[in-house]
């Protein structure tokens, strides 16, 4: 329920469904951001997120970019923000963790930050939180859709964080492992 196993005349393919979906969502998010068209989803009840003083300062510093990526945040006390909207596709239960992850990543990589790096970091975090989860069974049409969409990406072999998406074992490697050759 975490990997897609596919066979071809050349061998066997193992695809990590979470990172495959993450790659697809990442590239879709970056294209939408370039068009200024990232979709946000309004929450029925705002999520209250407590931030550290440093996270609060960073949130204010990158507020425009957060908004352009689907977030709508309002101050709710000295260290709390009310999340009114978040990027579409992210479950409400993931919003606090997502926002914290974005702010922590921005803090860790502050010296190397450019607007493009910031956009890629936000897109990678959003994609990870919105992607199909590990241990989530997929039916055959969903697996086929995932593989088709992955094939259309610019970098189908690695996720935005650099992890492999696909492992390929050639027929020769399989035969050799079974001592057939």
mmCIF file of C-alpha atoms in Angstrom:
data_model
loop_
_atom_site.group_PDB
_atom_site.id
_atom_site.type_symbol
_atom_site.label_atom_id
_atom_site.label_comp_id
_atom_site.label_asym_id
_atom_site.label_seq_id
_atom_site.Cartn_x
_atom_site.Cartn_y
_atom_site.Cartn_z
ATOM 1 C CA UNK A 1 0.000 0.000 0.000
ATOM 2 C CA UNK A 2 3.023 2.308 -0.357
ATOM 3 C CA UNK A 3 4.694 1.217 -3.573
ATOM 4 C CA UNK A 4 3.598 0.559 -7.117
ATOM 5 C CA UNK A 5 5.202 -2.507 -8.673
ATOM 6 C CA UNK A 6 5.305 -2.401 -12.458
ATOM 7 C CA UNK A 7 6.852 -4.721 -15.015
ATOM 8 C CA UNK A 8 8.125 -3.933 -18.483
ATOM 9 C CA UNK A 9 10.059 -5.968 -21.056
ATOM 10 C CA UNK A 10 13.248 -4.403 -19.679
ATOM 11 C CA UNK A 11 12.639 -5.338 -16.047
ATOM 12 C CA UNK A 12 10.902 -4.365 -12.844
ATOM 13 C CA UNK A 13 10.044 -0.897 -11.539
ATOM 14 C CA UNK A 14 9.246 0.033 -7.928
ATOM 15 C CA UNK A 15 7.617 3.427 -7.485
ATOM 16 C CA UNK A 16 7.178 5.158 -4.121
ATOM 17 C CA UNK A 17 3.636 6.518 -4.476
ATOM 18 C CA UNK A 18 4.062 9.302 -1.892
ATOM 19 C CA UNK A 19 7.154 10.886 -3.430
ATOM 20 C CA UNK A 20 5.823 10.351 -6.963
ATOM 21 C CA UNK A 21 2.707 12.328 -6.061
ATOM 22 C CA UNK A 22 4.858 14.867 -4.222
ATOM 23 C CA UNK A 23 6.897 15.494 -7.421
ATOM 24 C CA UNK A 24 3.704 15.978 -9.454
ATOM 25 C CA UNK A 25 2.186 18.380 -6.903
ATOM 26 C CA UNK A 26 5.491 20.270 -6.523
ATOM 27 C CA UNK A 27 5.780 21.001 -10.228
ATOM 28 C CA UNK A 28 2.062 21.873 -10.489
ATOM 29 C CA UNK A 29 2.427 24.239 -7.520
ATOM 30 C CA UNK A 30 5.475 25.981 -9.017
ATOM 31 C CA UNK A 31 3.659 26.473 -12.345
ATOM 32 C CA UNK A 32 0.580 27.859 -10.562
ATOM 33 C CA UNK A 33 2.783 30.163 -8.457
ATOM 34 C CA UNK A 34 4.515 31.463 -11.601
ATOM 35 C CA UNK A 35 1.055 32.349 -12.984
ATOM 36 C CA UNK A 36 -0.010 33.868 -9.654
ATOM 37 C CA UNK A 37 -2.766 31.273 -9.446
ATOM 38 C CA UNK A 38 -2.074 29.099 -6.384
ATOM 39 C CA UNK A 39 -5.400 28.002 -4.978
ATOM 40 C CA UNK A 40 -6.130 28.413 -1.310
ATOM 41 C CA UNK A 41 -8.930 26.793 0.646
ATOM 42 C CA UNK A 42 -10.803 28.679 3.342
ATOM 43 C CA UNK A 43 -11.170 26.860 6.614
ATOM 44 C CA UNK A 44 -14.551 26.548 8.306
ATOM 45 C CA UNK A 45 -12.843 27.224 11.619
ATOM 46 C CA UNK A 46 -9.518 29.065 11.670
ATOM 47 C CA UNK A 47 -6.571 27.004 12.846
ATOM 48 C CA UNK A 48 -4.782 28.729 15.711
ATOM 49 C CA UNK A 49 -1.028 28.266 15.493
ATOM 50 C CA UNK A 50 1.385 29.371 18.195
ATOM 51 C CA UNK A 51 4.721 30.536 16.842
ATOM 52 C CA UNK A 52 8.087 31.100 18.456
ATOM 53 C CA UNK A 53 9.272 34.723 18.442
ATOM 54 C CA UNK A 54 11.677 33.874 15.582
ATOM 55 C CA UNK A 55 8.924 32.155 13.573
ATOM 56 C CA UNK A 56 6.675 35.177 14.121
ATOM 57 C CA UNK A 57 9.377 37.494 12.759
ATOM 58 C CA UNK A 58 9.959 35.230 9.753
ATOM 59 C CA UNK A 59 6.217 34.996 9.094
ATOM 60 C CA UNK A 60 6.053 38.778 8.889
ATOM 61 C CA UNK A 61 9.136 38.854 6.665
ATOM 62 C CA UNK A 62 7.707 36.376 4.113
ATOM 63 C CA UNK A 63 4.010 37.258 4.545
ATOM 64 C CA UNK A 64 3.553 38.232 0.881
ATOM 65 C CA UNK A 65 5.015 34.943 -0.330
ATOM 66 C CA UNK A 66 2.895 32.928 2.113
ATOM 67 C CA UNK A 67 -0.200 34.734 0.845
ATOM 68 C CA UNK A 68 0.797 34.114 -2.782
ATOM 69 C CA UNK A 69 1.032 30.416 -1.896
ATOM 70 C CA UNK A 70 -2.526 30.136 -0.597
ATOM 71 C CA UNK A 71 -2.154 31.100 3.064
ATOM 72 C CA UNK A 72 -4.339 33.690 4.729
ATOM 73 C CA UNK A 73 -2.948 34.450 8.184
ATOM 74 C CA UNK A 74 -4.134 36.955 10.774
ATOM 75 C CA UNK A 75 -2.452 37.917 14.009
ATOM 76 C CA UNK A 76 -4.270 36.506 17.024
ATOM 77 C CA UNK A 77 -2.229 37.699 19.949
ATOM 78 C CA UNK A 78 1.480 38.276 20.367
ATOM 79 C CA UNK A 79 2.631 34.798 19.250
ATOM 80 C CA UNK A 80 -0.455 33.218 17.713
ATOM 81 C CA UNK A 81 -1.787 33.401 14.173
ATOM 82 C CA UNK A 82 -5.209 32.397 12.954
ATOM 83 C CA UNK A 83 -4.933 30.500 9.682
ATOM 84 C CA UNK A 84 -8.059 31.471 7.721
ATOM 85 C CA UNK A 85 -6.980 29.739 4.499
ATOM 86 C CA UNK A 86 -4.242 27.337 3.446
ATOM 87 C CA UNK A 87 -3.001 25.895 0.143
ATOM 88 C CA UNK A 88 -5.647 23.705 -1.489
ATOM 89 C CA UNK A 89 -5.194 20.006 -0.938
ATOM 90 C CA UNK A 90 -3.597 20.272 2.496
ATOM 91 C CA UNK A 91 -5.679 18.639 5.226
ATOM 92 C CA UNK A 92 -6.678 20.914 8.086
ATOM 93 C CA UNK A 93 -4.860 18.575 10.477
ATOM 94 C CA UNK A 94 -1.593 19.253 8.593
ATOM 95 C CA UNK A 95 -1.734 23.058 8.528
ATOM 96 C CA UNK A 96 0.048 23.764 11.822
ATOM 97 C CA UNK A 97 2.834 21.344 10.979
ATOM 98 C CA UNK A 98 3.134 22.703 7.421
ATOM 99 C CA UNK A 99 3.416 26.325 8.533
ATOM 100 C CA UNK A 100 5.967 25.410 11.194
ATOM 101 C CA UNK A 101 7.992 23.410 8.674
ATOM 102 C CA UNK A 102 8.048 26.292 6.192
ATOM 103 C CA UNK A 103 9.149 28.804 8.829
ATOM 104 C CA UNK A 104 11.769 26.447 10.276
ATOM 105 C CA UNK A 105 13.190 25.759 6.797
ATOM 106 C CA UNK A 106 13.346 29.487 6.073
ATOM 107 C CA UNK A 107 15.208 30.022 9.351
ATOM 108 C CA UNK A 108 17.714 27.206 8.725
ATOM 109 C CA UNK A 109 18.501 28.359 5.208
ATOM 110 C CA UNK A 110 18.314 32.120 5.720
ATOM 111 C CA UNK A 111 21.844 32.804 4.476
ATOM 112 C CA UNK A 112 21.225 31.109 1.105
ATOM 113 C CA UNK A 113 17.669 32.338 0.625
ATOM 114 C CA UNK A 114 16.540 33.926 -2.595
ATOM 115 C CA UNK A 115 12.964 34.465 -3.663
ATOM 116 C CA UNK A 116 13.250 31.468 -6.015
ATOM 117 C CA UNK A 117 14.619 29.221 -3.240
ATOM 118 C CA UNK A 118 11.851 30.377 -0.926
ATOM 119 C CA UNK A 119 9.230 29.564 -3.562
ATOM 120 C CA UNK A 120 10.720 26.111 -4.134
ATOM 121 C CA UNK A 121 10.883 25.428 -0.373
ATOM 122 C CA UNK A 122 7.254 26.413 0.127
ATOM 123 C CA UNK A 123 6.151 24.390 -2.919
ATOM 124 C CA UNK A 124 8.082 21.334 -1.663
ATOM 125 C CA UNK A 125 6.527 21.563 1.805
ATOM 126 C CA UNK A 126 3.013 22.058 0.451
ATOM 127 C CA UNK A 127 3.443 19.160 -1.991
ATOM 128 C CA UNK A 128 4.709 16.844 0.740
ATOM 129 C CA UNK A 129 1.769 17.598 3.040
ATOM 130 C CA UNK A 130 -0.816 17.322 0.248
ATOM 131 C CA UNK A 131 0.570 14.139 -1.354
ATOM 132 C CA UNK A 132 -0.836 10.636 -1.115
ATOM 133 C CA UNK A 133 0.337 9.148 2.149
ATOM 134 C CA UNK A 134 2.403 6.029 2.793
ATOM 135 C CA UNK A 135 0.236 2.977 3.504
ATOM 136 C CA UNK A 136 -2.664 4.433 1.512
ATOM 137 C CA UNK A 137 -3.943 1.734 -0.849
ATOM 138 C CA UNK A 138 -4.545 2.932 -4.411
ATOM 139 C CA UNK A 139 -6.782 1.305 -6.971
ATOM 140 C CA UNK A 140 -5.423 0.481 -10.429
ATOM 141 C CA UNK A 141 -6.831 3.589 -12.199
ATOM 142 C CA UNK A 142 -5.248 5.849 -9.547
ATOM 143 C CA UNK A 143 -1.888 4.058 -9.925
ATOM 144 C CA UNK A 144 -2.064 4.420 -13.705
ATOM 145 C CA UNK A 145 -2.932 8.118 -13.378
ATOM 146 C CA UNK A 146 -0.010 8.626 -10.992
ATOM 147 C CA UNK A 147 2.457 6.953 -13.369
ATOM 148 C CA UNK A 148 1.156 8.951 -16.375
ATOM 149 C CA UNK A 149 1.426 12.238 -14.481
ATOM 150 C CA UNK A 150 4.874 11.338 -13.142
ATOM 151 C CA UNK A 151 6.071 10.677 -16.696
ATOM 152 C CA UNK A 152 5.025 14.239 -17.608
ATOM 153 C CA UNK A 153 7.177 15.864 -14.898
ATOM 154 C CA UNK A 154 10.543 17.476 -15.532
ATOM 155 C CA UNK A 155 12.356 15.297 -12.962
ATOM 156 C CA UNK A 156 10.482 11.994 -12.585
ATOM 157 C CA UNK A 157 13.281 10.181 -10.761
ATOM 158 C CA UNK A 158 13.588 12.310 -7.589
ATOM 159 C CA UNK A 159 11.241 14.119 -5.238
ATOM 160 C CA UNK A 160 11.714 17.844 -4.505
ATOM 161 C CA UNK A 161 13.815 16.889 -1.463
ATOM 162 C CA UNK A 162 16.133 14.682 -3.549
ATOM 163 C CA UNK A 163 14.830 11.245 -2.532
ATOM 164 C CA UNK A 164 14.466 8.614 -5.274
ATOM 165 C CA UNK A 165 10.977 8.025 -6.660
ATOM 166 C CA UNK A 166 11.686 5.008 -8.819
ATOM 167 C CA UNK A 167 13.946 2.002 -8.452
ATOM 168 C CA UNK A 168 14.524 -0.028 -11.593
ATOM 169 C CA UNK A 169 15.825 -3.564 -11.719
ATOM 170 C CA UNK A 170 16.775 -4.791 -15.156
ATOM 171 C CA UNK A 171 15.822 -8.238 -16.293
ATOM 172 C CA UNK A 172 19.538 -9.054 -16.286
ATOM 173 C CA UNK A 173 19.896 -7.972 -12.626
ATOM 174 C CA UNK A 174 16.893 -10.087 -11.653
ATOM 175 C CA UNK A 175 18.176 -13.125 -13.562
ATOM 176 C CA UNK A 176 21.606 -12.682 -11.982
ATOM 177 C CA UNK A 177 20.107 -12.407 -8.474
ATOM 178 C CA UNK A 178 18.263 -15.702 -9.050
ATOM 179 C CA UNK A 179 21.494 -17.249 -10.444
ATOM 180 C CA UNK A 180 19.918 -17.812 -13.847
ATOM 181 C CA UNK A 181 22.952 -16.247 -15.561
#
